[in-house]
Tab-separated table of C-alpha atoms in Angstrom:
chain	number	residue	atom	x	y	z
A	1	ILE	CA	2.033	-12.269	18.094
A	2	ILE	CA	0.599	-8.825	18.664
A	3	ASP	CA	0.175	-7.255	22.114
A	4	LEU	CA	-2.613	-4.681	22.230
A	5	ASN	CA	-2.918	-4.537	26.042
A	6	ALA	CA	-1.453	-1.024	26.083
A	7	TYR	CA	-4.379	0.175	23.947
A	8	ILE	CA	-7.280	-1.308	25.924
A	9	ASP	CA	-9.899	1.444	26.551
A	10	LYS	CA	-8.093	3.771	24.129
A	11	ALA	CA	-9.050	4.930	20.641
A	12	ILE	CA	-7.560	2.931	17.768
A	13	ARG	CA	-7.917	3.032	13.984
A	14	VAL	CA	-8.451	-0.239	12.102
A	15	LYS	CA	-7.969	-0.579	8.356
A	16	PHE	CA	-9.449	-3.588	6.581
A	17	THR	CA	-8.589	-5.482	3.451
A	18	GLY	CA	-10.871	-3.979	0.856
A	19	GLY	CA	-10.317	-0.396	2.004
A	20	ARG	CA	-12.819	0.131	4.823
A	21	GLU	CA	-11.599	2.043	7.873
A	22	VAL	CA	-13.032	2.467	11.385
A	23	VAL	CA	-12.117	4.226	14.618
A	24	GLY	CA	-13.265	3.032	18.035
A	25	ILE	CA	-12.380	2.272	21.652
A	26	LEU	CA	-10.562	-1.064	22.003
A	27	LYS	CA	-12.429	-3.288	24.463
A	28	GLY	CA	-10.824	-6.642	23.732
A	29	TYR	CA	-8.911	-8.865	21.308
A	30	ASP	CA	-7.613	-12.406	21.001
A	31	GLN	CA	-4.596	-14.207	19.525
A	32	LEU	CA	-6.226	-14.225	16.070
A	33	VAL	CA	-6.565	-10.406	16.216
A	34	ASN	CA	-10.349	-10.609	16.409
A	35	VAL	CA	-11.104	-7.183	17.883
A	36	VAL	CA	-13.988	-5.727	19.891
A	37	LEU	CA	-14.468	-1.958	19.496
A	38	ASP	CA	-16.976	0.305	21.228
A	39	ASP	CA	-18.246	3.685	19.953
A	40	THR	CA	-17.136	2.627	16.474
A	41	GLU	CA	-17.355	5.045	13.567
A	42	GLU	CA	-16.731	4.054	9.953
A	43	TYR	CA	-15.215	6.539	7.522
A	44	ILE	CA	-17.271	6.757	4.333
A	45	ARG	CA	-15.533	6.417	0.967
A	46	ASP	CA	-15.788	9.021	-1.763
A	47	PRO	CA	-18.481	7.881	-4.250
A	48	ILE	CA	-16.413	9.158	-7.189
A	49	ASP	CA	-13.056	7.703	-6.072
A	50	PRO	CA	-13.597	4.512	-4.007
A	51	TYR	CA	-9.946	4.529	-2.875
A	52	LYS	CA	-10.342	7.909	-1.154
A	53	LEU	CA	-11.932	8.362	2.279
A	54	THR	CA	-14.052	11.379	3.128
A	55	ASN	CA	-14.424	13.105	6.506
A	56	LYS	CA	-17.999	11.788	6.714
A	57	THR	CA	-18.605	8.995	9.204
A	58	ARG	CA	-21.411	6.691	10.199
A	59	THR	CA	-21.866	5.370	13.725
A	60	LEU	CA	-21.680	1.600	14.149
A	61	GLY	CA	-21.562	1.376	17.970
A	62	LEU	CA	-20.247	-1.883	19.459
A	63	SER	CA	-18.434	-3.914	16.786
A	64	VAL	CA	-16.809	-7.333	16.662
A	65	ILE	CA	-14.180	-7.400	13.920
A	66	ARG	CA	-12.882	-10.609	12.437
A	67	GLY	CA	-9.081	-10.751	12.554
A	68	ALA	CA	-8.730	-12.196	9.052
A	69	SER	CA	-10.034	-8.919	7.602
A	70	VAL	CA	-7.721	-6.644	9.640
A	71	LEU	CA	-4.908	-5.092	7.631
A	72	LEU	CA	-3.599	-2.477	10.091
A	73	ILE	CA	-4.206	-1.357	13.681
A	74	SER	CA	-2.843	1.967	14.936
A	75	PRO	CA	-3.472	4.222	17.926
A	76	VAL	CA	-5.409	7.419	17.207
A	77	ASP	CA	-3.508	9.491	19.773
A	78	GLY	CA	-0.009	10.424	18.702
A	79	THR	CA	-0.506	9.955	14.978
A	80	GLN	CA	-0.987	12.523	12.262
A	81	GLU	CA	-1.524	12.367	8.536
A	82	ILE	CA	1.352	13.606	6.369
A	83	PRO	CA	1.489	14.285	2.624
A	84	ASN	CA	2.531	11.315	0.512
A	85	PRO	CA	6.192	11.850	-0.427
A	86	PHE	CA	5.816	9.471	-3.403
A	87	ASN	CA	3.129	11.477	-5.214
A	88	GLU	CA	4.304	13.052	-8.415
A	89	GLN	CA	5.647	16.518	-7.731
A	90	LYS	CA	6.722	19.124	-10.251
A	91	ALA	CA	10.459	19.382	-10.534
A	92	VAL	CA	11.917	22.716	-9.543
A	93	ILE	CA	14.446	23.885	-12.138
A	94	ASP	CA	16.618	26.896	-11.369
């Protein structure tokens, strides 16, 4: 069971199965994690690399999101993107 009451009327990021990603203001949810977002913006994928998101967005407005497609929900405030520590890095040899 997930409790999203602390995030009502706050910005959250939702990632979907299939790779889509949106940001919006949480207006409501239910026990099946069906989510209602307002002022929703979808991040557009890179046309060359479909697994990479760009900084371009498109406005969706009020959105009802089916819980079965939700992979991850996170607050926008208090999070920051960090470099992937598992990417191949060149070894430093002294």
